Short mmCIF file of C-alpha atoms and ligand atoms in Angstrom, two decimals:
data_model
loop_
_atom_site.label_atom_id
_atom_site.label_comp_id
_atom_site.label_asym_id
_atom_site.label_seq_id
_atom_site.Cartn_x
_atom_site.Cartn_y
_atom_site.Cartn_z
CA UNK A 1 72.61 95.12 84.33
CA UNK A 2 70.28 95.21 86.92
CA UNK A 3 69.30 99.23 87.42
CA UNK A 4 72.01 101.12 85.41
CA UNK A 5 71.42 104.19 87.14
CA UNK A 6 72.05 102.64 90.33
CA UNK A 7 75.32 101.55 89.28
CA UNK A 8 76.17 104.52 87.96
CA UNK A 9 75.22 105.84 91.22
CA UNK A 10 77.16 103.54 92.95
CA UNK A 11 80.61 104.45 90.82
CA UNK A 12 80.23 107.87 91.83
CA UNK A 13 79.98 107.43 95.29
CA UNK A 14 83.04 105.18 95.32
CA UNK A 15 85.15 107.06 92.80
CA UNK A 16 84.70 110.21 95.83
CA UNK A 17 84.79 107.07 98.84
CA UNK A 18 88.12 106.21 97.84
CA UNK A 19 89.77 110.03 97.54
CA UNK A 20 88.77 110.33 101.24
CA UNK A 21 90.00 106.99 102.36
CA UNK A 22 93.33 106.19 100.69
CA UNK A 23 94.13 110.32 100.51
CA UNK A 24 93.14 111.35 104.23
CA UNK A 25 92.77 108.30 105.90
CA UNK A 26 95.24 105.58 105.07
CA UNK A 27 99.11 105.54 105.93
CA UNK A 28 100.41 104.20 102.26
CA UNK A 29 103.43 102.65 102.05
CA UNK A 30 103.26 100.59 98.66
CA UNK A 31 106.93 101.21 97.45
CA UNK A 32 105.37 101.49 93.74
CA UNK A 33 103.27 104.30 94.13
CA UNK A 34 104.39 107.92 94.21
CA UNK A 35 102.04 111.11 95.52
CA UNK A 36 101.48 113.95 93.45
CA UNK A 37 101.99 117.59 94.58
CA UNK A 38 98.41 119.44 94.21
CA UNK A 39 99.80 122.22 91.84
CA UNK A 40 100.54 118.63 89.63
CA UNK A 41 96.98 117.55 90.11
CA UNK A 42 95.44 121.18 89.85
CA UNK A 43 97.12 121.01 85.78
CA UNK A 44 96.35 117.27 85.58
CA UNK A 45 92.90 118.39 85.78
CA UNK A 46 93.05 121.46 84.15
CA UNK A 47 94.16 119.25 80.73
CA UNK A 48 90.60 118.66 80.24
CA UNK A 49 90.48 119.01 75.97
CA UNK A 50 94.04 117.89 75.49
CA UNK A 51 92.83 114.34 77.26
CA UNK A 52 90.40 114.15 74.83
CA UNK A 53 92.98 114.74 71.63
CA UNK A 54 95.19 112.67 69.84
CA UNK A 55 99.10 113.44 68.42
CA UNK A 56 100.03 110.12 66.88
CA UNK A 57 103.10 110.26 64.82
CA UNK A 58 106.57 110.24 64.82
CA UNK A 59 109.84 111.60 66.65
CA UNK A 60 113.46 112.99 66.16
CA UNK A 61 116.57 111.82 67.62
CA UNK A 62 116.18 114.32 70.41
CA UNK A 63 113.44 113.21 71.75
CA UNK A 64 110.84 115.69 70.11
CA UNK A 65 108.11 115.96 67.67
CA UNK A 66 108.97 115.27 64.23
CA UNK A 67 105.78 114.70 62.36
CA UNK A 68 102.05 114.34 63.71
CA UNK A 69 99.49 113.11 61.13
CA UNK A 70 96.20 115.37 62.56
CA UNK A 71 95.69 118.63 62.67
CA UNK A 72 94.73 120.90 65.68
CA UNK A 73 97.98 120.40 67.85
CA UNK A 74 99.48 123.60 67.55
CA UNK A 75 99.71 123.66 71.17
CA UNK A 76 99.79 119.61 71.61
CA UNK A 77 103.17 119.68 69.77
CA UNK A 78 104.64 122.46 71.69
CA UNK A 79 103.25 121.12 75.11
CA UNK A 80 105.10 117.48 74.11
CA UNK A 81 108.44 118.91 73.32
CA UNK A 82 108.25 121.15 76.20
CA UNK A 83 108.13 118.21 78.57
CA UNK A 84 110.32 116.54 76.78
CA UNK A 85 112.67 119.33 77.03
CA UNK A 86 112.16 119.28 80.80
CA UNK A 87 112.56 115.56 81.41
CA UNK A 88 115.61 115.52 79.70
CA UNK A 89 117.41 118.37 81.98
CA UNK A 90 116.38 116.60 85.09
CA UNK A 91 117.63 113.07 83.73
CA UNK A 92 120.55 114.39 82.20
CA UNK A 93 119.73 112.41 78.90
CA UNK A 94 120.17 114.07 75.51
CA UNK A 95 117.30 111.78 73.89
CA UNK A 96 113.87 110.64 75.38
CA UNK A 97 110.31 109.69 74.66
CA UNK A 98 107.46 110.40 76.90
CA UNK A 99 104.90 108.33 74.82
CA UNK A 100 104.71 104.97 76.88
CA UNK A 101 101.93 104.97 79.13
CA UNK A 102 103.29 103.05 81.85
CA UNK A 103 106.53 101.34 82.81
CA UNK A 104 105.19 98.10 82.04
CA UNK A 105 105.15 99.62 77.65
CA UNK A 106 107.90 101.33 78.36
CA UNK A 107 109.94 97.53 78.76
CA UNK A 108 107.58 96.63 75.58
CA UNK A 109 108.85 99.08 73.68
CA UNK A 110 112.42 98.54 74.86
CA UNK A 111 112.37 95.19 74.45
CA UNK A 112 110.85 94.87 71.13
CA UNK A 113 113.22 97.48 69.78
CA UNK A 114 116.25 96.37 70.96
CA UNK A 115 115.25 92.66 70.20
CA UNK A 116 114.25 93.71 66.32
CA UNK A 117 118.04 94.60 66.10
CA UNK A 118 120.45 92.74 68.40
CA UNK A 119 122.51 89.86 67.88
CA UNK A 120 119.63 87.34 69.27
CA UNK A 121 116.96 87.26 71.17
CA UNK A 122 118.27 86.15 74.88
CA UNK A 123 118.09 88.47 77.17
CA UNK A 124 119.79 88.17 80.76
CA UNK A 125 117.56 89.43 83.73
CA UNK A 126 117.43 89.13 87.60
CA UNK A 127 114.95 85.86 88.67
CA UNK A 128 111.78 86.95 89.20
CA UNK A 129 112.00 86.36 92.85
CA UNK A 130 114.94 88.47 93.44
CA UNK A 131 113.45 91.40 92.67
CA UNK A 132 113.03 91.84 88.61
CA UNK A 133 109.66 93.07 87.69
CA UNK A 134 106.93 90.30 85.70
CA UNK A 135 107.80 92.04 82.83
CA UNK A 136 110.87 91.29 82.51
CA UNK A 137 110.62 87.43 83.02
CA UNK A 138 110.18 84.72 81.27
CA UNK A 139 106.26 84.23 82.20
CA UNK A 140 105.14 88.12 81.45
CA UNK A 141 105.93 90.24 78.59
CA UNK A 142 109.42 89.71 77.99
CA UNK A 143 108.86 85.83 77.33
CA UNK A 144 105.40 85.70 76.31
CA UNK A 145 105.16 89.02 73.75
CA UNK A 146 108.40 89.97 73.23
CA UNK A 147 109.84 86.12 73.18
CA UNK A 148 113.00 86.58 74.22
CA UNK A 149 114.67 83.75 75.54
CA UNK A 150 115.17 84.47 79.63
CA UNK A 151 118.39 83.80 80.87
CA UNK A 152 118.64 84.88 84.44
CA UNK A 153 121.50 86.60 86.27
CA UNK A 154 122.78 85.06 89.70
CA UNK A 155 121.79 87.08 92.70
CA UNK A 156 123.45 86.82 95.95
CA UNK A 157 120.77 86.36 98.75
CA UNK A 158 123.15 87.65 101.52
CA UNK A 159 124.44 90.87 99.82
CA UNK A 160 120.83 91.57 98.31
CA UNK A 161 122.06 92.35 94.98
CA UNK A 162 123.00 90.86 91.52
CA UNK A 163 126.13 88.96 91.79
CA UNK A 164 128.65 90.90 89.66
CA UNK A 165 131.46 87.81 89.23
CA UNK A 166 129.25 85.12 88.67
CA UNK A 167 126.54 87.06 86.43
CA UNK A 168 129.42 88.04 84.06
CA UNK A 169 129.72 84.19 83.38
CA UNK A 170 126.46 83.90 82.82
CA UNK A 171 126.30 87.22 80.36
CA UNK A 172 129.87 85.37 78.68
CA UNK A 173 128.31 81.97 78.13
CA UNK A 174 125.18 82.94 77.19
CA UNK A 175 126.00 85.92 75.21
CA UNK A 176 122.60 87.89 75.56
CA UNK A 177 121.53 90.55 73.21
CA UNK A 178 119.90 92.31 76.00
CA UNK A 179 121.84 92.77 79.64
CA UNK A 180 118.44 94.23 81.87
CA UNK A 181 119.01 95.80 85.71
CA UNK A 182 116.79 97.12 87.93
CA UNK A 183 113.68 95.99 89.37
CA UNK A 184 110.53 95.50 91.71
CA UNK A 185 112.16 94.56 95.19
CA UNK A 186 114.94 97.14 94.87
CA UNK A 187 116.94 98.10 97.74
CA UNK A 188 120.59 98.32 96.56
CA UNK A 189 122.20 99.47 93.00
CA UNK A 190 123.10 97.33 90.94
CA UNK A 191 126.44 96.51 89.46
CA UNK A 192 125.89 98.33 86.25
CA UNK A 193 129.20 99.65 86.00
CA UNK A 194 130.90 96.52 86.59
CA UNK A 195 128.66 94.43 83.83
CA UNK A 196 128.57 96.97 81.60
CA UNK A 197 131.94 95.67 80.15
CA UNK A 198 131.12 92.20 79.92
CA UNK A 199 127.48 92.80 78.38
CA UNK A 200 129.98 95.30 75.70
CA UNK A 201 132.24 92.16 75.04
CA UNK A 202 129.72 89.75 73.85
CA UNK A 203 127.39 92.94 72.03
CA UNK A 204 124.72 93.46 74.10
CA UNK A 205 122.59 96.39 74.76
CA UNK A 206 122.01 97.38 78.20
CA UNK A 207 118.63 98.56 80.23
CA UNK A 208 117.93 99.76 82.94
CA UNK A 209 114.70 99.67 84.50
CA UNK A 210 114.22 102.28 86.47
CA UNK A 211 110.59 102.26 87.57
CA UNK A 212 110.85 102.29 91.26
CA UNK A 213 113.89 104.47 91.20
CA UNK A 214 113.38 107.13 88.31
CA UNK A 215 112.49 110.06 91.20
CA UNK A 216 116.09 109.16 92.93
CA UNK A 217 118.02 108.93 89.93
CA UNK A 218 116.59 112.40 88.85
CA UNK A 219 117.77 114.01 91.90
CA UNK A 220 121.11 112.15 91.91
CA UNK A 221 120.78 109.82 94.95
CA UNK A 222 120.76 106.63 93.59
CA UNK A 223 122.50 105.13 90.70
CA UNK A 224 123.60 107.10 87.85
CA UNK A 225 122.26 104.42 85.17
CA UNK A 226 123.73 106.16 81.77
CA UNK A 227 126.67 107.01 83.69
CA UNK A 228 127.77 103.64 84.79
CA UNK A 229 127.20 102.54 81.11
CA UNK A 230 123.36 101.61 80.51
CA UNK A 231 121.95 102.24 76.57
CA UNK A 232 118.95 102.80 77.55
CA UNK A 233 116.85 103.70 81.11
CA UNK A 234 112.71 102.91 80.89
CA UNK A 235 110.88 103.74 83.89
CA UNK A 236 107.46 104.97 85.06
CA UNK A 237 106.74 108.47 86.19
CA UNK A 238 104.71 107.60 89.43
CA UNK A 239 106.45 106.10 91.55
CA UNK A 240 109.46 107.75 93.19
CA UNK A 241 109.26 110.21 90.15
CA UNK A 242 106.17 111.86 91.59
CA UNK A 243 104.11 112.78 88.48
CA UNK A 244 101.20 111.59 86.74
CA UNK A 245 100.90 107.70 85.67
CA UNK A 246 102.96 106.94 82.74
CA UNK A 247 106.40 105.76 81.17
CA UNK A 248 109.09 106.55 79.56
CA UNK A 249 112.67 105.70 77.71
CA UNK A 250 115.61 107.30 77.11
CA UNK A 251 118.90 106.96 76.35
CA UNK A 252 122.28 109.59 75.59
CA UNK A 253 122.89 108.96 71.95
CA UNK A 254 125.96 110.99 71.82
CA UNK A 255 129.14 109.54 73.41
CA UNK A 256 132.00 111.99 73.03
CA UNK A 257 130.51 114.35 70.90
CA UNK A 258 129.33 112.10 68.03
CA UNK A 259 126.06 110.14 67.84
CA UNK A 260 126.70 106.54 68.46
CA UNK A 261 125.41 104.74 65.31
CA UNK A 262 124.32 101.55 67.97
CA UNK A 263 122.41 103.34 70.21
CA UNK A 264 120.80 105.55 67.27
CA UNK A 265 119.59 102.53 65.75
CA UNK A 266 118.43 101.48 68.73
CA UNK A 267 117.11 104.50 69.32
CA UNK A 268 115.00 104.55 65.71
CA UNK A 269 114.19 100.77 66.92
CA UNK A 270 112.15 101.92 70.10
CA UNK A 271 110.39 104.50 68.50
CA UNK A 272 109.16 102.47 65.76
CA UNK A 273 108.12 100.04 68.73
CA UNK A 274 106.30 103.31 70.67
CA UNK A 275 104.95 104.06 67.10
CA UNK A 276 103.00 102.62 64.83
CA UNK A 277 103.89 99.07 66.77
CA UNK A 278 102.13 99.87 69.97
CA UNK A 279 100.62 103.45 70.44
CA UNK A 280 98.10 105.35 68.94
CA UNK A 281 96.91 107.64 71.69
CA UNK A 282 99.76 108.44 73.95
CA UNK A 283 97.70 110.28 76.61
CA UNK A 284 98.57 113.81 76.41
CA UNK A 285 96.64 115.09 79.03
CA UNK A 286 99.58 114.07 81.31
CA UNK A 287 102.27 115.99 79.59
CA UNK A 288 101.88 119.25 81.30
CA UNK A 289 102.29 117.65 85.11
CA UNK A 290 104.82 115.44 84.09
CA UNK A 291 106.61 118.50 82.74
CA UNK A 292 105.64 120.39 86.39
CA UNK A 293 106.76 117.53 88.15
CA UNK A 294 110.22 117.54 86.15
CA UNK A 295 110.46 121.15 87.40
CA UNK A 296 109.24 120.55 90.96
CA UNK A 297 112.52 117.37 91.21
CA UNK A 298 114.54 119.97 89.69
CA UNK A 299 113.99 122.38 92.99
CA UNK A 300 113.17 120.14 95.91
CA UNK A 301 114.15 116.23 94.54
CA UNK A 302 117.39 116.25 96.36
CA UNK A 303 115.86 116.80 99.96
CA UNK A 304 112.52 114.89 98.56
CA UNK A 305 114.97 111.62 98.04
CA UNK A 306 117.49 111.76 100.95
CA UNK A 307 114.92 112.33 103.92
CA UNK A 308 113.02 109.28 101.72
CA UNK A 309 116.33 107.20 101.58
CA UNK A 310 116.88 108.05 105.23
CA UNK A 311 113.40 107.25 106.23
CA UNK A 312 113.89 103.78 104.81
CA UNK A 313 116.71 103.14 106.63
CA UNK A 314 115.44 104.85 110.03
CA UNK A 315 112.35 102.04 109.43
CA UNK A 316 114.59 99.34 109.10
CA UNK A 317 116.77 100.17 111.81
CA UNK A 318 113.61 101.32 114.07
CA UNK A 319 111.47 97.73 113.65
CA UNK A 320 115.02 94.92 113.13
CA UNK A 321 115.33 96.56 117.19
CA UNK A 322 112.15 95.83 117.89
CA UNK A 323 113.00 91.71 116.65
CA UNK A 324 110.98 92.16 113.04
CA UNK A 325 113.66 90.59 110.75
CA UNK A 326 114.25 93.51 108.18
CA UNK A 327 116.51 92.04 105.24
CA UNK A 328 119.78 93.58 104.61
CA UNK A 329 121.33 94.76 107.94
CA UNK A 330 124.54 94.74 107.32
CA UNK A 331 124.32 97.59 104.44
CA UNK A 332 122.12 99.13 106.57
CA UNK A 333 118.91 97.41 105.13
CA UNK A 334 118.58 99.86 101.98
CA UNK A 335 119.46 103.07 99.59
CA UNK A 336 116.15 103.34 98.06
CA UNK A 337 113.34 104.29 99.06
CA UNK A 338 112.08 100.68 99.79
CA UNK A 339 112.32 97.82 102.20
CA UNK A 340 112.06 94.14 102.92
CA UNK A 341 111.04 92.53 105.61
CA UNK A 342 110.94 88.43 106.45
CA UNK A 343 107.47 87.95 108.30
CA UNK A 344 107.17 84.30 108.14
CA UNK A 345 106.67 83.70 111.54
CA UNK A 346 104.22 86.03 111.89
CA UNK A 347 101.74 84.33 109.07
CA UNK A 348 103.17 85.17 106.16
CA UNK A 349 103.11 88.44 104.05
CA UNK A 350 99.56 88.06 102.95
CA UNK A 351 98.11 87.85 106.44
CA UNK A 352 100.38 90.68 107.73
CA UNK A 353 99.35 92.74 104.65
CA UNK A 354 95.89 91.62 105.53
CA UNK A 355 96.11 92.83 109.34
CA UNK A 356 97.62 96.11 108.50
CA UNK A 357 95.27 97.03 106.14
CA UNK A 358 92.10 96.69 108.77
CA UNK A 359 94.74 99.48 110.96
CA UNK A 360 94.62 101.48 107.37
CA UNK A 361 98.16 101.08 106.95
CA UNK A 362 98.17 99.60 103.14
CA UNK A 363 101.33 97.92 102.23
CA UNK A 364 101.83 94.99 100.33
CA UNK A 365 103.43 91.22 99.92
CA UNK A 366 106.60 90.48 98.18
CA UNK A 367 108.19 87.39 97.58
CA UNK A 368 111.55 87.16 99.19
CA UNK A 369 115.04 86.59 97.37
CA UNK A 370 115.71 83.42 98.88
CA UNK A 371 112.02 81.55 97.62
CA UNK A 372 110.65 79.78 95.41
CA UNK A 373 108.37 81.90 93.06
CA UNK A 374 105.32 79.52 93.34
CA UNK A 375 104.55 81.15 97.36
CA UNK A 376 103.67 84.35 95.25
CA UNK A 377 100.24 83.69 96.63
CA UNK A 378 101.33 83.88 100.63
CA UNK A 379 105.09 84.79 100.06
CA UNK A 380 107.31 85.32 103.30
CA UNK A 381 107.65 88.58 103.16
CA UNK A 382 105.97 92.13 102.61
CA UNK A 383 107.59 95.40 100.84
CA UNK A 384 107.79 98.90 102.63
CA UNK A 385 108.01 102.74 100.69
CA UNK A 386 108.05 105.75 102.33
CA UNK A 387 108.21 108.00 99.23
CA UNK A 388 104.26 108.91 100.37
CA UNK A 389 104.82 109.49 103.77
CA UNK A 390 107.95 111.61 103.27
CA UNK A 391 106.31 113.76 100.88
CA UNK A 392 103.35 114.57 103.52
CA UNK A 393 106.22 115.34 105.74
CA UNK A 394 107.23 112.45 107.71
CA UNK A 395 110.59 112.73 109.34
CA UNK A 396 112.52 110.17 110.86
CA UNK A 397 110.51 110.81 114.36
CA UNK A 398 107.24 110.01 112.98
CA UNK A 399 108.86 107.03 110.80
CA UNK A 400 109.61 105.38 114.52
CA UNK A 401 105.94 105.76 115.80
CA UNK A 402 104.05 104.83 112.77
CA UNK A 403 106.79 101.16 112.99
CA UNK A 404 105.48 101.35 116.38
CA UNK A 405 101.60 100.74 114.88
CA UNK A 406 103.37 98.42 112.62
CA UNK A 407 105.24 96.02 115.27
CA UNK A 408 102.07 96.17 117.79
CA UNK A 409 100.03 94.64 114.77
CA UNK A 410 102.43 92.37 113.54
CA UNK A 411 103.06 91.11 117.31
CA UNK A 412 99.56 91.29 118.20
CA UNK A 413 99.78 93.71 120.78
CA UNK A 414 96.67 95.32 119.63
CA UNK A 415 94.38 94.40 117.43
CA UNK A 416 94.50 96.28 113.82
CA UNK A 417 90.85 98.10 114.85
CA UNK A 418 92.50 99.19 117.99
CA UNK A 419 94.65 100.89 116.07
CA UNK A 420 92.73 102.24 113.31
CA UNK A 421 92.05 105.50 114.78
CA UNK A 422 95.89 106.40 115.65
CA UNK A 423 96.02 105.54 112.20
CA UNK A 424 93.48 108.01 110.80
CA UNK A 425 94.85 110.69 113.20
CA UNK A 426 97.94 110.63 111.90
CA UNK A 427 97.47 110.38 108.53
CA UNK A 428 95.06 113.66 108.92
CA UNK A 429 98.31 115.25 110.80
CA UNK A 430 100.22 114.96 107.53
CA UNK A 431 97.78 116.13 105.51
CA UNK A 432 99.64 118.31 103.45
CA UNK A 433 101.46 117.55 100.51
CA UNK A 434 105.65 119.01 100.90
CA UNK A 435 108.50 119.40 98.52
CA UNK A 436 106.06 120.69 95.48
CA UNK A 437 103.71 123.85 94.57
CA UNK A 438 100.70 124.18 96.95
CA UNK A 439 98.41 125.80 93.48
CA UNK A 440 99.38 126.58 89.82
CA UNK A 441 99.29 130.61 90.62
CA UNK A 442 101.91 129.53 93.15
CA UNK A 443 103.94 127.93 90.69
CA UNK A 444 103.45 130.95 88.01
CA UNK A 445 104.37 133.78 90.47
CA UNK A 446 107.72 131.24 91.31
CA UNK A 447 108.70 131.32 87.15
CA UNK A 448 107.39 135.30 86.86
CA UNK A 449 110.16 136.38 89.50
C1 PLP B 1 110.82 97.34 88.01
C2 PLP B 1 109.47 97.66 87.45
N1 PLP B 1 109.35 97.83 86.14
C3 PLP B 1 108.18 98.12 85.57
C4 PLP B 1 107.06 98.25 86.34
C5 PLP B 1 105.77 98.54 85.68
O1 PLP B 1 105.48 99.86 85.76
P1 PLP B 1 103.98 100.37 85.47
O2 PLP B 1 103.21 99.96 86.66
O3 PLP B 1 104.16 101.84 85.31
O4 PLP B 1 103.52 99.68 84.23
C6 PLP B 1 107.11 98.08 87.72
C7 PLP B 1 105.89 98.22 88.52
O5 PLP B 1 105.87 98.38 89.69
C8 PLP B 1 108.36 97.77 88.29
O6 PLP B 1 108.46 97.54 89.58
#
């Protein structure tokens, strides 16, 4: 290293650079990435000894602490099943684990349990380019850790969504042991509830990935996953779900009053996956605003998801009138909290991505359903979320101006630098952070009413 102290220097400065740029100056619209409330981040930070701790062991069929092999975790225990406890009233599950540290191990985890005790090891997916997430394909974990066999579902470019008719062919002929929904590029549900039946017949589990949709879900304006018949749901908890970066699984092991001996072994399967297979330190530090964030989707997540949901659409609407070719008109171009749009003509989605950025409007590129997964590299399209701007506020008014910036870059109106300080002045007029506690004493004198 050339002068260590430099560097170390250096980090600093950057580490503080980027709070002020991507927090106060950037309009973010990556559809992966959620925003946390500051009463979140105030107990994020406040978890300064329990981030340095570990609580390896193992857990019950409801989703809580069982054993722990260290001492010390009076409190770590407690603070585990008490999140636990809260994730599991917001999802409506009767079984979870919080242990995965991302969505990405959550899959793992999934994948490796329910392949250890399925019928084989094929499991039927989305293609890659219509949306599923690398981890679920044939070329990332699913195929190259797990080794399942991929075989993929048929999705219907037009409609945006997982052909139900002809995917049940596919789940009949090639009897999977795994059925797996939900993905990356995510506008529409899926047809859980009409596969669910089929995947049954021929004895496979089902998943659902929730990742991207996990925030929705929990405040009952998407999909209801279980509901429609999933095993099991895995998902991160930063995304739509706006709490700290991690993952999760769960399931409802009881089906009409009695624990389901499949899904219980499944269950056992995924935790011996979590634990010893691929965790040793599960991160506890994040428990506590996980748990805060369950509570804060509990109060606000049902206005949180529909003015993000209707922001979408209002964005779609607002730039396919101004002649940007926004996928999925006719269902109204989405009911997530995501959208696609087709700018081929305009360069490609790495050059509009590119553009944007110098306006400090950070989205990014997304292959489209209709191409072929080797333009990953300049694919024809780029992805749009508005779960960040809708929790600083945005309504659909301020939706049509900042698609306004969007369409005078992408058409070359003005240059992205033109722009850049309409940019920063707006994202400094949203500064605040809605549908959450503004401080922890906030939240305390809320629960001591
Ligand atoms: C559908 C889906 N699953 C899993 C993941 C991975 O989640 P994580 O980034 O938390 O590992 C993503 C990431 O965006 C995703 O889109």
């Amino acid at each position: 290293m050339k002068d260590y102290s430099k560097v170390a220097f250096d980090l600093i400065k950057a580490a503080q650079a980027h709070e002020e740029y991507r927090s106060k100056e950037c309009v973010n619209l990556i559809a992966s990435e959620g925003l946390k409330s500051p009463a979140v981040n105030e107990l994020l930070g406040l978890a300064k000894d329990l981030s340095c701790r570990y609580c390896e062991g193992e857990n019950d069929l409801k989703g809580r602490v069982k054993a722990r092999h260290y001492q010390g975790l009076r409190y770590i225990i407690k603070i585990e099943n008490y999140t636990a406890d809260l994730m599991k009233e917001v999802l409506g599950c009767d079984w979870i684990d919080i242990r995965p540290l991302s969505g990405t191990q959550a899959n793992q985890v999934a994948f490796f349990g329910l392949s250890a005790i399925s019928n084989n090891n094929k499991m039927a997916v989305a293609p890659l380019s219509s949306g599923a997430h690398i981890s679920h394909d044939y070329t990332g974990l699913a195929g190259q850790l797990a080794k399942l066999e991929i075989v993929n579902l048929i999705f219907n470019v037009e409609e945006l969504n997982i052909d139900p008719d002809e995917s049940a062919k596919i789940i009949r002929a090639a009897r999977p042991g795994i059925v797996t929904f939900g993905g990356s590029l995510f506008q529409f549900p899926h047809p859980v509830r009409e596969l669910t039946g089929v995947a049954k017949e021929v004895g496979a589990y089902v998943v659902y990935d929730a990742a991207h949709v996990l925030g929705l879900i929990a405040a009952g304006q998407f999909q209801d996953p279980l509901g429609e018949g999933a095993d099991f749901v895995t998902g991160s908890t930063h995304k739509t779900f706006p709490g700290p970066q991690g993952g999760l699984v769960f399931s409802n092991l009881t089906v009409e009053g009695k624990m389901d001996k499949g899904k219980t072994a499944a269950a056992k399967a995924i935790q011996h996956a979590i634990h010893p297979l691929s965790t040793s330190n599960t991160h506890p530090g994040r428990f506590p605003a996980l748990g805060l964030a369950a509570l804060e989707i509990k109060l606000h997540g049902e206005k949180l998801a529909k003015q993000t949901i209707k922001n979408a659409q209002v964005a779609g609407q607002h730039l396919f009138e101004n002649g940007i070719k926004v996928l999925g008109e006719k269902h109204g171009f989405t009911k997530s909290h995501q959208i696609a749009v087709d700018v081929k003509s305009f360069g490609g989605g790495k050059v509009v991505a590119q553009k944007l950025e110098k306006a400090n409007i950070i989205l990014n590129k997304n292959l489209l359903p209709f191409e072929n997964q080797k333009n990953k590299d300049n694919p024809s399209g780029i992805r749009v979320g508005f779960q960040d701007v809708t929790r600083r506020g945005y309504r659909e008014d301020d939706v049509r101006y900042l698609c306004d910036l969007i369409v005078s870059v992408i058409n070359e109106i003005k240059t992205p630098s033109s722009i850049k300080e309409e940019v920063i002045t707006l994202a400094k007029r949203f500064g605040k952070i809605q549908y959450g506690f503004q401080s922890l004493r906030e939240v305390l004198e809320y629960l001591n009413k």
